[in-house]
Amino acid sequence: NAGVMQNPRHLVRRRGQEARLRCSPMKGHSHVYWYRQLPEEGLKFMVYLQKENIIDESGMPKERFSAEFPKEGPSILRIQQVVRGDSAAYFCASSQGYSGANVLTFGAGSRLTVL
Amino acid sequence: GENVEQHPSTLSVQEGDSAVIKCTYSDSASNYFPWYKQELGKRPQLIIDIRSNVGEKKDQRIAVTLNKTAKHFSLHITETQPEDSAVYFCAASMRGRTSYGKLTFGQGTILTVHP
């Protein structure tokens, strides 16, 4: 079992560019979560998705950020027109169905640097 | 929403000593409390968790206690080893179909174990 796979591991963008981060959940997991970790801080919930559905996006900034989890392929977190404050580690986590859905397995993270 | 406070922010111990990290939460509806260990540049890894129907759980050198009345829970590491050095995060989650994987994290504790 390859675990939760995230790519790219490191991404450098200039202000105004777009960043796309991808996440493939663990085999058998149908729930995906994105968290953001600013330097020397804890993780902050961003969004919770199931296949083709956004279940909870209460932690997503209102502008420039979007997420999807299509029927086929990985979940994608998209940040448009990046700014320096978007520099952070973005972690994806996955879990099984509702029973035991609390138990999250995290990916290795994608570290975004905005120049 | 839920708020989780974690103390201390840094903890330095000698090898073989015990380490205790404490967290408080604000929402009495929270019912799942995991602890994650994060080494520098790595993914958060679940080390132990507890649900609100139990007061204590132990796994070898690691134990977690929960006081629902006071709304606080603690991580205890005995016989610490240098490889225990990492950042430890507590988290809380509420019961609910759309809340299971939505963890609220504490700010983290940097644990350093000196040989």
mmCIF file with all atom_site columns, N, CA, C and O in Angstrom, chain A residues 3-4 9 33 35 37 40-45 48 55-56 58 91 98-108 111, chain B residues 31-32 36 38 40-46 49 51 89 93-94 97-108:
data_model
loop_
_atom_site.group_PDB
_atom_site.id
_atom_site.type_symbol
_atom_site.label_atom_id
_atom_site.label_alt_id
_atom_site.label_comp_id
_atom_site.label_asym_id
_atom_site.label_entity_id
_atom_site.label_seq_id
_atom_site.pdbx_PDB_ins_code
_atom_site.Cartn_x
_atom_site.Cartn_y
_atom_site.Cartn_z
_atom_site.occupancy
_atom_site.B_iso_or_equiv
_atom_site.pdbx_formal_charge
_atom_site.auth_seq_id
_atom_site.auth_comp_id
_atom_site.auth_asym_id
_atom_site.auth_atom_id
_atom_site.pdbx_PDB_model_num
ATOM 1   N N  . GLY A 1 3   ? 0.235   4.289  0.441  1.00 0.00 ? 3   GLY A N  1
ATOM 2   C CA . GLY A 1 3   ? -0.105  5.394  1.314  1.00 0.00 ? 3   GLY A CA 1
ATOM 3   C C  . GLY A 1 3   ? -0.706  6.541  0.531  1.00 0.00 ? 3   GLY A C  1
ATOM 4   O O  . GLY A 1 3   ? -1.059  6.420  -0.641 1.00 0.00 ? 3   GLY A O  1
ATOM 5   N N  . VAL A 1 4   ? -0.805  7.690  1.182  1.00 0.00 ? 4   VAL A N  1
ATOM 6   C CA . VAL A 1 4   ? -1.334  8.887  0.546  1.00 0.00 ? 4   VAL A CA 1
ATOM 7   C C  . VAL A 1 4   ? -0.218  9.539  -0.261 1.00 0.00 ? 4   VAL A C  1
ATOM 8   O O  . VAL A 1 4   ? 0.837   9.854  0.291  1.00 0.00 ? 4   VAL A O  1
ATOM 9   N N  . ARG A 1 9   ? 6.242   17.492 -4.483 1.00 0.00 ? 9   ARG A N  1
ATOM 10  C CA . ARG A 1 9   ? 6.690   17.655 -3.096 1.00 0.00 ? 9   ARG A CA 1
ATOM 11  C C  . ARG A 1 9   ? 7.109   19.105 -2.841 1.00 0.00 ? 9   ARG A C  1
ATOM 12  O O  . ARG A 1 9   ? 6.910   19.622 -1.736 1.00 0.00 ? 9   ARG A O  1
ATOM 13  N N  . TYR A 1 33  ? -9.044  15.054 2.637  1.00 0.00 ? 33  TYR A N  1
ATOM 14  C CA . TYR A 1 33  ? -9.018  16.322 3.369  1.00 0.00 ? 33  TYR A CA 1
ATOM 15  C C  . TYR A 1 33  ? -7.737  17.065 2.995  1.00 0.00 ? 33  TYR A C  1
ATOM 16  O O  . TYR A 1 33  ? -6.687  16.458 2.830  1.00 0.00 ? 33  TYR A O  1
ATOM 17  N N  . TYR A 1 35  ? -5.210  20.136 4.387  1.00 0.00 ? 35  TYR A N  1
ATOM 18  C CA . TYR A 1 35  ? -4.823  20.979 5.506  1.00 0.00 ? 35  TYR A CA 1
ATOM 19  C C  . TYR A 1 35  ? -3.649  21.850 5.083  1.00 0.00 ? 35  TYR A C  1
ATOM 20  O O  . TYR A 1 35  ? -2.840  21.444 4.252  1.00 0.00 ? 35  TYR A O  1
ATOM 21  N N  . GLN A 1 37  ? -0.335  24.111 6.545  1.00 0.00 ? 37  GLN A N  1
ATOM 22  C CA . GLN A 1 37  ? 0.531   24.345 7.694  1.00 0.00 ? 37  GLN A CA 1
ATOM 23  C C  . GLN A 1 37  ? 1.469   25.494 7.376  1.00 0.00 ? 37  GLN A C  1
ATOM 24  O O  . GLN A 1 37  ? 2.373   25.352 6.546  1.00 0.00 ? 37  GLN A O  1
ATOM 25  N N  . GLU A 1 40  ? 6.029   26.932 11.371 1.00 0.00 ? 40  GLU A N  1
ATOM 26  C CA . GLU A 1 40  ? 6.020   26.884 12.832 1.00 0.00 ? 40  GLU A CA 1
ATOM 27  C C  . GLU A 1 40  ? 4.610   27.021 13.415 1.00 0.00 ? 40  GLU A C  1
ATOM 28  O O  . GLU A 1 40  ? 4.428   27.549 14.510 1.00 0.00 ? 40  GLU A O  1
ATOM 29  N N  . GLU A 1 41  ? 3.622   26.534 12.685 1.00 0.00 ? 41  GLU A N  1
ATOM 30  C CA . GLU A 1 41  ? 2.250   26.539 13.197 1.00 0.00 ? 41  GLU A CA 1
ATOM 31  C C  . GLU A 1 41  ? 1.644   25.148 13.048 1.00 0.00 ? 41  GLU A C  1
ATOM 32  O O  . GLU A 1 41  ? 2.197   24.269 12.404 1.00 0.00 ? 41  GLU A O  1
ATOM 33  N N  . GLY A 1 42  ? 0.473   24.978 13.666 1.00 0.00 ? 42  GLY A N  1
ATOM 34  C CA . GLY A 1 42  ? -0.250  23.733 13.515 1.00 0.00 ? 42  GLY A CA 1
ATOM 35  C C  . GLY A 1 42  ? -0.960  23.658 12.180 1.00 0.00 ? 42  GLY A C  1
ATOM 36  O O  . GLY A 1 42  ? -0.944  24.599 11.393 1.00 0.00 ? 42  GLY A O  1
ATOM 37  N N  . LEU A 1 43  ? -1.572  22.534 11.928 1.00 0.00 ? 43  LEU A N  1
ATOM 38  C CA . LEU A 1 43  ? -2.299  22.345 10.680 1.00 0.00 ? 43  LEU A CA 1
ATOM 39  C C  . LEU A 1 43  ? -3.706  22.942 10.796 1.00 0.00 ? 43  LEU A C  1
ATOM 40  O O  . LEU A 1 43  ? -4.366  22.802 11.819 1.00 0.00 ? 43  LEU A O  1
ATOM 41  N N  . LYS A 1 44  ? -4.131  23.571 9.709  1.00 0.00 ? 44  LYS A N  1
ATOM 42  C CA . LYS A 1 44  ? -5.473  24.175 9.668  1.00 0.00 ? 44  LYS A CA 1
ATOM 43  C C  . LYS A 1 44  ? -6.288  23.490 8.579  1.00 0.00 ? 44  LYS A C  1
ATOM 44  O O  . LYS A 1 44  ? -5.849  23.386 7.422  1.00 0.00 ? 44  LYS A O  1
ATOM 45  N N  . PHE A 1 45  ? -7.481  23.055 8.950  1.00 0.00 ? 45  PHE A N  1
ATOM 46  C CA . PHE A 1 45  ? -8.380  22.404 8.003  1.00 0.00 ? 45  PHE A CA 1
ATOM 47  C C  . PHE A 1 45  ? -8.761  23.365 6.885  1.00 0.00 ? 45  PHE A C  1
ATOM 48  O O  . PHE A 1 45  ? -9.044  24.551 7.121  1.00 0.00 ? 45  PHE A O  1
ATOM 49  N N  . TYR A 1 48  ? -12.930 19.293 2.832  1.00 0.00 ? 48  TYR A N  1
ATOM 50  C CA . TYR A 1 48  ? -13.199 17.848 2.919  1.00 0.00 ? 48  TYR A CA 1
ATOM 51  C C  . TYR A 1 48  ? -13.995 17.465 1.679  1.00 0.00 ? 48  TYR A C  1
ATOM 52  O O  . TYR A 1 48  ? -15.036 18.057 1.387  1.00 0.00 ? 48  TYR A O  1
ATOM 53  N N  . ILE A 1 55  ? -17.736 18.313 0.578  1.00 0.00 ? 55  ILE A N  1
ATOM 54  C CA . ILE A 1 55  ? -18.601 18.104 1.734  1.00 0.00 ? 55  ILE A CA 1
ATOM 55  C C  . ILE A 1 55  ? -18.524 19.293 2.694  1.00 0.00 ? 55  ILE A C  1
ATOM 56  O O  . ILE A 1 55  ? -19.527 19.744 3.228  1.00 0.00 ? 55  ILE A O  1
ATOM 57  N N  . ASP A 1 56  ? -17.321 19.802 2.892  1.00 0.00 ? 56  ASP A N  1
ATOM 58  C CA . ASP A 1 56  ? -17.127 20.901 3.842  1.00 0.00 ? 56  ASP A CA 1
ATOM 59  C C  . ASP A 1 56  ? -15.946 21.731 3.372  1.00 0.00 ? 56  ASP A C  1
ATOM 60  O O  . ASP A 1 56  ? -14.831 21.219 3.317  1.00 0.00 ? 56  ASP A O  1
ATOM 61  N N  . SER A 1 58  ? -15.362 24.881 4.706  1.00 0.00 ? 58  SER A N  1
ATOM 62  C CA . SER A 1 58  ? -15.413 26.014 5.636  1.00 0.00 ? 58  SER A CA 1
ATOM 63  C C  . SER A 1 58  ? -14.040 26.616 5.935  1.00 0.00 ? 58  SER A C  1
ATOM 64  O O  . SER A 1 58  ? -13.948 27.750 6.395  1.00 0.00 ? 58  SER A O  1
ATOM 65  N N  . PHE A 1 91  ? -0.935  19.728 3.212  1.00 0.00 ? 91  PHE A N  1
ATOM 66  C CA . PHE A 1 91  ? -1.021  18.293 3.452  1.00 0.00 ? 91  PHE A CA 1
ATOM 67  C C  . PHE A 1 91  ? -2.396  17.775 3.048  1.00 0.00 ? 91  PHE A C  1
ATOM 68  O O  . PHE A 1 91  ? -3.420  18.380 3.346  1.00 0.00 ? 91  PHE A O  1
ATOM 69  N N  . TYR A 1 98  ? -17.504 6.424  6.843  1.00 0.00 ? 98  TYR A N  1
ATOM 70  C CA . TYR A 1 98  ? -17.890 7.154  8.040  1.00 0.00 ? 98  TYR A CA 1
ATOM 71  C C  . TYR A 1 98  ? -17.488 6.444  9.317  1.00 0.00 ? 98  TYR A C  1
ATOM 72  O O  . TYR A 1 98  ? -17.178 7.078  10.314 1.00 0.00 ? 98  TYR A O  1
ATOM 73  N N  . SER A 1 99  ? -17.459 5.142  9.313  1.00 0.00 ? 99  SER A N  1
ATOM 74  C CA . SER A 1 99  ? -17.023 4.473  10.536 1.00 0.00 ? 99  SER A CA 1
ATOM 75  C C  . SER A 1 99  ? -15.515 4.473  10.537 1.00 0.00 ? 99  SER A C  1
ATOM 76  O O  . SER A 1 99  ? -14.869 3.931  9.662  1.00 0.00 ? 99  SER A O  1
ATOM 77  N N  . GLY A 1 100 ? -14.921 5.154  11.480 1.00 0.00 ? 100 GLY A N  1
ATOM 78  C CA . GLY A 1 100 ? -13.460 5.288  11.508 1.00 0.00 ? 100 GLY A CA 1
ATOM 79  C C  . GLY A 1 100 ? -12.983 6.421  10.638 1.00 0.00 ? 100 GLY A C  1
ATOM 80  O O  . GLY A 1 100 ? -11.796 6.540  10.349 1.00 0.00 ? 100 GLY A O  1
ATOM 81  N N  . ALA A 1 101 ? -13.912 7.286  10.215 1.00 0.00 ? 101 ALA A N  1
ATOM 82  C CA . ALA A 1 101 ? -13.491 8.373  9.328  1.00 0.00 ? 101 ALA A CA 1
ATOM 83  C C  . ALA A 1 101 ? -12.605 9.372  10.030 1.00 0.00 ? 101 ALA A C  1
ATOM 84  O O  . ALA A 1 101 ? -11.942 10.164 9.383  1.00 0.00 ? 101 ALA A O  1
ATOM 85  N N  . ASN A 1 102 ? -12.616 9.375  11.362 1.00 0.00 ? 102 ASN A N  1
ATOM 86  C CA . ASN A 1 102 ? -11.727 10.278 12.071 1.00 0.00 ? 102 ASN A CA 1
ATOM 87  C C  . ASN A 1 102 ? -10.268 9.971  11.789 1.00 0.00 ? 102 ASN A C  1
ATOM 88  O O  . ASN A 1 102 ? -9.435  10.839 11.866 1.00 0.00 ? 102 ASN A O  1
ATOM 89  N N  . VAL A 1 103 ? -9.945  8.724  11.588 1.00 0.00 ? 103 VAL A N  1
ATOM 90  C CA . VAL A 1 103 ? -8.553  8.310  11.567 1.00 0.00 ? 103 VAL A CA 1
ATOM 91  C C  . VAL A 1 103 ? -7.954  8.690  10.233 1.00 0.00 ? 103 VAL A C  1
ATOM 92  O O  . VAL A 1 103 ? -8.198  8.057  9.212  1.00 0.00 ? 103 VAL A O  1
ATOM 93  N N  . LEU A 1 104 ? -7.189  9.753  10.256 1.00 0.00 ? 104 LEU A N  1
ATOM 94  C CA . LEU A 1 104 ? -6.611  10.283 9.037  1.00 0.00 ? 104 LEU A CA 1
ATOM 95  C C  . LEU A 1 104 ? -5.194  9.777  8.829  1.00 0.00 ? 104 LEU A C  1
ATOM 96  O O  . LEU A 1 104 ? -4.416  9.696  9.777  1.00 0.00 ? 104 LEU A O  1
ATOM 97  N N  . THR A 1 105 ? -4.878  9.492  7.587  1.00 0.00 ? 105 THR A N  1
ATOM 98  C CA . THR A 1 105 ? -3.506  9.194  7.192  1.00 0.00 ? 105 THR A CA 1
ATOM 99  C C  . THR A 1 105 ? -3.046  10.333 6.297  1.00 0.00 ? 105 THR A C  1
ATOM 100 O O  . THR A 1 105 ? -3.701  10.632 5.298  1.00 0.00 ? 105 THR A O  1
ATOM 101 N N  . PHE A 1 106 ? -1.951  10.943 6.682  1.00 0.00 ? 106 PHE A N  1
ATOM 102 C CA . PHE A 1 106 ? -1.470  12.105 5.950  1.00 0.00 ? 106 PHE A CA 1
ATOM 103 C C  . PHE A 1 106 ? -0.444  11.718 4.880  1.00 0.00 ? 106 PHE A C  1
ATOM 104 O O  . PHE A 1 106 ? 0.320   10.757 5.032  1.00 0.00 ? 106 PHE A O  1
ATOM 105 N N  . GLY A 1 107 ? -0.447  12.514 3.820  1.00 0.00 ? 107 GLY A N  1
ATOM 106 C CA . GLY A 1 107 ? 0.612   12.415 2.833  1.00 0.00 ? 107 GLY A CA 1
ATOM 107 C C  . GLY A 1 107 ? 1.837   13.178 3.294  1.00 0.00 ? 107 GLY A C  1
ATOM 108 O O  . GLY A 1 107 ? 1.838   13.794 4.369  1.00 0.00 ? 107 GLY A O  1
ATOM 109 N N  . ALA A 1 108 ? 2.867   13.154 2.475  1.00 0.00 ? 108 ALA A N  1
ATOM 110 C CA . ALA A 1 108 ? 4.136   13.778 2.833  1.00 0.00 ? 108 ALA A CA 1
ATOM 111 C C  . ALA A 1 108 ? 4.117   15.289 2.651  1.00 0.00 ? 108 ALA A C  1
ATOM 112 O O  . ALA A 1 108 ? 5.032   15.974 3.078  1.00 0.00 ? 108 ALA A O  1
ATOM 113 N N  . ARG A 1 111 ? 5.185   21.420 -0.505 1.00 0.00 ? 111 ARG A N  1
ATOM 114 C CA . ARG A 1 111 ? 5.662   22.684 0.040  1.00 0.00 ? 111 ARG A CA 1
ATOM 115 C C  . ARG A 1 111 ? 5.716   23.735 -1.051 1.00 0.00 ? 111 ARG A C  1
ATOM 116 O O  . ARG A 1 111 ? 6.490   23.614 -1.998 1.00 0.00 ? 111 ARG A O  1
ATOM 117 N N  . ASN B 2 31  ? -15.413 14.489 20.380 1.00 0.00 ? 31  ASN B N  1
ATOM 118 C CA . ASN B 2 31  ? -15.423 13.141 20.948 1.00 0.00 ? 31  ASN B CA 1
ATOM 119 C C  . ASN B 2 31  ? -14.260 12.282 20.485 1.00 0.00 ? 31  ASN B C  1
ATOM 120 O O  . ASN B 2 31  ? -14.200 11.090 20.788 1.00 0.00 ? 31  ASN B O  1
ATOM 121 N N  . TYR B 2 32  ? -13.332 12.863 19.720 1.00 0.00 ? 32  TYR B N  1
ATOM 122 C CA . TYR B 2 32  ? -12.192 12.088 19.223 1.00 0.00 ? 32  TYR B CA 1
ATOM 123 C C  . TYR B 2 32  ? -10.952 12.956 19.333 1.00 0.00 ? 32  TYR B C  1
ATOM 124 O O  . TYR B 2 32  ? -10.953 14.112 18.879 1.00 0.00 ? 32  TYR B O  1
ATOM 125 N N  . TYR B 2 36  ? -0.507  13.514 17.037 1.00 0.00 ? 36  TYR B N  1
ATOM 126 C CA . TYR B 2 36  ? 0.348   13.283 15.884 1.00 0.00 ? 36  TYR B CA 1
ATOM 127 C C  . TYR B 2 36  ? 1.777   13.699 16.216 1.00 0.00 ? 36  TYR B C  1
ATOM 128 O O  . TYR B 2 36  ? 2.014   14.679 16.932 1.00 0.00 ? 36  TYR B O  1
ATOM 129 N N  . GLN B 2 38  ? 5.321   14.812 14.337 1.00 0.00 ? 38  GLN B N  1
ATOM 130 C CA . GLN B 2 38  ? 5.825   15.288 13.054 1.00 0.00 ? 38  GLN B CA 1
ATOM 131 C C  . GLN B 2 38  ? 7.310   15.577 13.180 1.00 0.00 ? 38  GLN B C  1
ATOM 132 O O  . GLN B 2 38  ? 7.724   16.490 13.896 1.00 0.00 ? 38  GLN B O  1
ATOM 133 N N  . LEU B 2 40  ? 10.908  16.809 11.424 1.00 0.00 ? 40  LEU B N  1
ATOM 134 C CA . LEU B 2 40  ? 11.217  17.948 10.559 1.00 0.00 ? 40  LEU B CA 1
ATOM 135 C C  . LEU B 2 40  ? 11.070  17.582 9.087  1.00 0.00 ? 40  LEU B C  1
ATOM 136 O O  . LEU B 2 40  ? 11.710  16.649 8.599  1.00 0.00 ? 40  LEU B O  1
ATOM 137 N N  . GLY B 2 41  ? 10.206  18.307 8.408  1.00 0.00 ? 41  GLY B N  1
ATOM 138 C CA . GLY B 2 41  ? 10.029  18.093 6.976  1.00 0.00 ? 41  GLY B CA 1
ATOM 139 C C  . GLY B 2 41  ? 9.248   16.849 6.594  1.00 0.00 ? 41  GLY B C  1
ATOM 140 O O  . GLY B 2 41  ? 9.163   16.501 5.426  1.00 0.00 ? 41  GLY B O  1
ATOM 141 N N  . LYS B 2 42  ? 8.665   16.196 7.596  1.00 0.00 ? 42  LYS B N  1
ATOM 142 C CA . LYS B 2 42  ? 7.954   14.943 7.317  1.00 0.00 ? 42  LYS B CA 1
ATOM 143 C C  . LYS B 2 42  ? 6.443   15.089 7.528  1.00 0.00 ? 42  LYS B C  1
ATOM 144 O O  . LYS B 2 42  ? 5.966   16.138 7.951  1.00 0.00 ? 42  LYS B O  1
ATOM 145 N N  . ARG B 2 43  ? 5.731   14.038 7.239  1.00 0.00 ? 43  ARG B N  1
ATOM 146 C CA . ARG B 2 43  ? 4.282   14.062 7.417  1.00 0.00 ? 43  ARG B CA 1
ATOM 147 C C  . ARG B 2 43  ? 3.902   13.860 8.880  1.00 0.00 ? 43  ARG B C  1
ATOM 148 O O  . ARG B 2 43  ? 4.624   13.207 9.620  1.00 0.00 ? 43  ARG B O  1
ATOM 149 N N  . PRO B 2 44  ? 2.773   14.398 9.310  1.00 0.00 ? 44  PRO B N  1
ATOM 150 C CA . PRO B 2 44  ? 2.280   14.076 10.657 1.00 0.00 ? 44  PRO B CA 1
ATOM 151 C C  . PRO B 2 44  ? 1.883   12.606 10.703 1.00 0.00 ? 44  PRO B C  1
ATOM 152 O O  . PRO B 2 44  ? 1.207   12.109 9.792  1.00 0.00 ? 44  PRO B O  1
ATOM 153 N N  . GLN B 2 45  ? 2.269   11.936 11.764 1.00 0.00 ? 45  GLN B N  1
ATOM 154 C CA . GLN B 2 45  ? 1.942   10.521 11.915 1.00 0.00 ? 45  GLN B CA 1
ATOM 155 C C  . GLN B 2 45  ? 1.178   10.305 13.203 1.00 0.00 ? 45  GLN B C  1
ATOM 156 O O  . GLN B 2 45  ? 1.605   10.763 14.271 1.00 0.00 ? 45  GLN B O  1
ATOM 157 N N  . LEU B 2 46  ? 0.083   9.608  13.088 1.00 0.00 ? 46  LEU B N  1
ATOM 158 C CA . LEU B 2 46  ? -0.749  9.304  14.259 1.00 0.00 ? 46  LEU B CA 1
ATOM 159 C C  . LEU B 2 46  ? 0.016   8.368  15.195 1.00 0.00 ? 46  LEU B C  1
ATOM 160 O O  . LEU B 2 46  ? 0.515   7.325  14.767 1.00 0.00 ? 46  LEU B O  1
ATOM 161 N N  . ASP B 2 49  ? -4.579  7.677  19.853 1.00 0.00 ? 49  ASP B N  1
ATOM 162 C CA . ASP B 2 49  ? -5.814  8.451  19.867 1.00 0.00 ? 49  ASP B CA 1
ATOM 163 C C  . ASP B 2 49  ? -6.737  7.925  20.963 1.00 0.00 ? 49  ASP B C  1
ATOM 164 O O  . ASP B 2 49  ? -6.544  6.825  21.475 1.00 0.00 ? 49  ASP B O  1
ATOM 165 N N  . ARG B 2 51  ? -11.023 8.128  22.350 1.00 0.00 ? 51  ARG B N  1
ATOM 166 C CA . ARG B 2 51  ? -12.399 8.573  22.121 1.00 0.00 ? 51  ARG B CA 1
ATOM 167 C C  . ARG B 2 51  ? -13.041 8.893  23.464 1.00 0.00 ? 51  ARG B C  1
ATOM 168 O O  . ARG B 2 51  ? -12.589 8.433  24.512 1.00 0.00 ? 51  ARG B O  1
ATOM 169 N N  . PHE B 2 89  ? 1.557   17.221 17.995 1.00 0.00 ? 89  PHE B N  1
ATOM 170 C CA . PHE B 2 89  ? 0.311   17.978 17.873 1.00 0.00 ? 89  PHE B CA 1
ATOM 171 C C  . PHE B 2 89  ? -0.843  17.189 18.465 1.00 0.00 ? 89  PHE B C  1
ATOM 172 O O  . PHE B 2 89  ? -1.004  16.007 18.179 1.00 0.00 ? 89  PHE B O  1
ATOM 173 N N  . SER B 2 93  ? -11.868 16.426 17.333 1.00 0.00 ? 93  SER B N  1
ATOM 174 C CA . SER B 2 93  ? -12.829 16.293 16.245 1.00 0.00 ? 93  SER B CA 1
ATOM 175 C C  . SER B 2 93  ? -14.213 16.022 16.824 1.00 0.00 ? 93  SER B C  1
ATOM 176 O O  . SER B 2 93  ? -14.343 15.353 17.849 1.00 0.00 ? 93  SER B O  1
ATOM 177 N N  . MET B 2 94  ? -15.230 16.543 16.161 1.00 0.00 ? 94  MET B N  1
ATOM 178 C CA . MET B 2 94  ? -16.608 16.374 16.643 1.00 0.00 ? 94  MET B CA 1
ATOM 179 C C  . MET B 2 94  ? -17.300 15.247 15.926 1.00 0.00 ? 94  MET B C  1
ATOM 180 O O  . MET B 2 94  ? -17.054 15.004 14.743 1.00 0.00 ? 94  MET B O  1
ATOM 181 N N  . ARG B 2 97  ? -21.630 13.516 10.682 1.00 0.00 ? 97  ARG B N  1
ATOM 182 C CA . ARG B 2 97  ? -21.382 12.900 9.388  1.00 0.00 ? 97  ARG B CA 1
ATOM 183 C C  . ARG B 2 97  ? -20.367 13.685 8.567  1.00 0.00 ? 97  ARG B C  1
ATOM 184 O O  . ARG B 2 97  ? -19.563 13.134 7.845  1.00 0.00 ? 97  ARG B O  1
ATOM 185 N N  . THR B 2 98  ? -20.385 15.001 8.692  1.00 0.00 ? 98  THR B N  1
ATOM 186 C CA . THR B 2 98  ? -19.456 15.797 7.887  1.00 0.00 ? 98  THR B CA 1
ATOM 187 C C  . THR B 2 98  ? -18.297 16.326 8.712  1.00 0.00 ? 98  THR B C  1
ATOM 188 O O  . THR B 2 98  ? -17.517 17.126 8.226  1.00 0.00 ? 98  THR B O  1
ATOM 189 N N  . SER B 2 99  ? -18.174 15.909 9.960  1.00 0.00 ? 99  SER B N  1
ATOM 190 C CA . SER B 2 99  ? -17.139 16.483 10.816 1.00 0.00 ? 99  SER B CA 1
ATOM 191 C C  . SER B 2 99  ? -16.056 15.491 11.178 1.00 0.00 ? 99  SER B C  1
ATOM 192 O O  . SER B 2 99  ? -15.072 15.859 11.785 1.00 0.00 ? 99  SER B O  1
ATOM 193 N N  . TYR B 2 100 ? -16.229 14.246 10.825 1.00 0.00 ? 100 TYR B N  1
ATOM 194 C CA . TYR B 2 100 ? -15.326 13.228 11.349 1.00 0.00 ? 100 TYR B CA 1
ATOM 195 C C  . TYR B 2 100 ? -13.869 13.516 11.084 1.00 0.00 ? 100 TYR B C  1
ATOM 196 O O  . TYR B 2 100 ? -13.036 13.331 11.930 1.00 0.00 ? 100 TYR B O  1
ATOM 197 N N  . GLY B 2 101 ? -13.542 13.915 9.866  1.00 0.00 ? 101 GLY B N  1
ATOM 198 C CA . GLY B 2 101 ? -12.125 14.096 9.554  1.00 0.00 ? 101 GLY B CA 1
ATOM 199 C C  . GLY B 2 101 ? -11.672 15.527 9.690  1.00 0.00 ? 101 GLY B C  1
ATOM 200 O O  . GLY B 2 101 ? -10.550 15.860 9.357  1.00 0.00 ? 101 GLY B O  1
ATOM 201 N N  . LYS B 2 102 ? -12.562 16.364 10.186 1.00 0.00 ? 102 LYS B N  1
ATOM 202 C CA . LYS B 2 102 ? -12.230 17.775 10.318 1.00 0.00 ? 102 LYS B CA 1
ATOM 203 C C  . LYS B 2 102 ? -11.602 17.970 11.690 1.00 0.00 ? 102 LYS B C  1
ATOM 204 O O  . LYS B 2 102 ? -12.285 18.194 12.682 1.00 0.00 ? 102 LYS B O  1
ATOM 205 N N  . LEU B 2 103 ? -10.304 17.862 11.736 1.00 0.00 ? 103 LEU B N  1
ATOM 206 C CA . LEU B 2 103 ? -9.573  17.983 12.982 1.00 0.00 ? 103 LEU B CA 1
ATOM 207 C C  . LEU B 2 103 ? -9.190  19.430 13.254 1.00 0.00 ? 103 LEU B C  1
ATOM 208 O O  . LEU B 2 103 ? -8.780  20.141 12.336 1.00 0.00 ? 103 LEU B O  1
ATOM 209 N N  . THR B 2 104 ? -9.304  19.836 14.508 1.00 0.00 ? 104 THR B N  1
ATOM 210 C CA . THR B 2 104 ? -8.768  21.126 14.947 1.00 0.00 ? 104 THR B CA 1
ATOM 211 C C  . THR B 2 104 ? -7.506  20.824 15.733 1.00 0.00 ? 104 THR B C  1
ATOM 212 O O  . THR B 2 104 ? -7.557  20.119 16.737 1.00 0.00 ? 104 THR B O  1
ATOM 213 N N  . PHE B 2 105 ? -6.384  21.363 15.267 1.00 0.00 ? 105 PHE B N  1
ATOM 214 C CA . PHE B 2 105 ? -5.087  21.046 15.854 1.00 0.00 ? 105 PHE B CA 1
ATOM 215 C C  . PHE B 2 105 ? -4.661  22.094 16.872 1.00 0.00 ? 105 PHE B C  1
ATOM 216 O O  . PHE B 2 105 ? -4.992  23.293 16.748 1.00 0.00 ? 105 PHE B O  1
ATOM 217 N N  . GLY B 2 106 ? -3.896  21.636 17.853 1.00 0.00 ? 106 GLY B N  1
ATOM 218 C CA . GLY B 2 106 ? -3.195  22.556 18.733 1.00 0.00 ? 106 GLY B CA 1
ATOM 219 C C  . GLY B 2 106 ? -2.000  23.143 18.009 1.00 0.00 ? 106 GLY B C  1
ATOM 220 O O  . GLY B 2 106 ? -1.695  22.781 16.876 1.00 0.00 ? 106 GLY B O  1
ATOM 221 N N  . GLN B 2 107 ? -1.304  24.039 18.707 1.00 0.00 ? 107 GLN B N  1
ATOM 222 C CA . GLN B 2 107 ? -0.216  24.780 18.075 1.00 0.00 ? 107 GLN B CA 1
ATOM 223 C C  . GLN B 2 107 ? 1.078   23.980 17.981 1.00 0.00 ? 107 GLN B C  1
ATOM 224 O O  . GLN B 2 107 ? 2.020   24.386 17.316 1.00 0.00 ? 107 GLN B O  1
ATOM 225 N N  . GLY B 2 108 ? 1.134   22.852 18.674 1.00 0.00 ? 108 GLY B N  1
ATOM 226 C CA . GLY B 2 108 ? 2.320   22.009 18.604 1.00 0.00 ? 108 GLY B CA 1
ATOM 227 C C  . GLY B 2 108 ? 3.272   22.206 19.772 1.00 0.00 ? 108 GLY B C  1
ATOM 228 O O  . GLY B 2 108 ? 3.353   23.301 20.350 1.00 0.00 ? 108 GLY B O  1
#
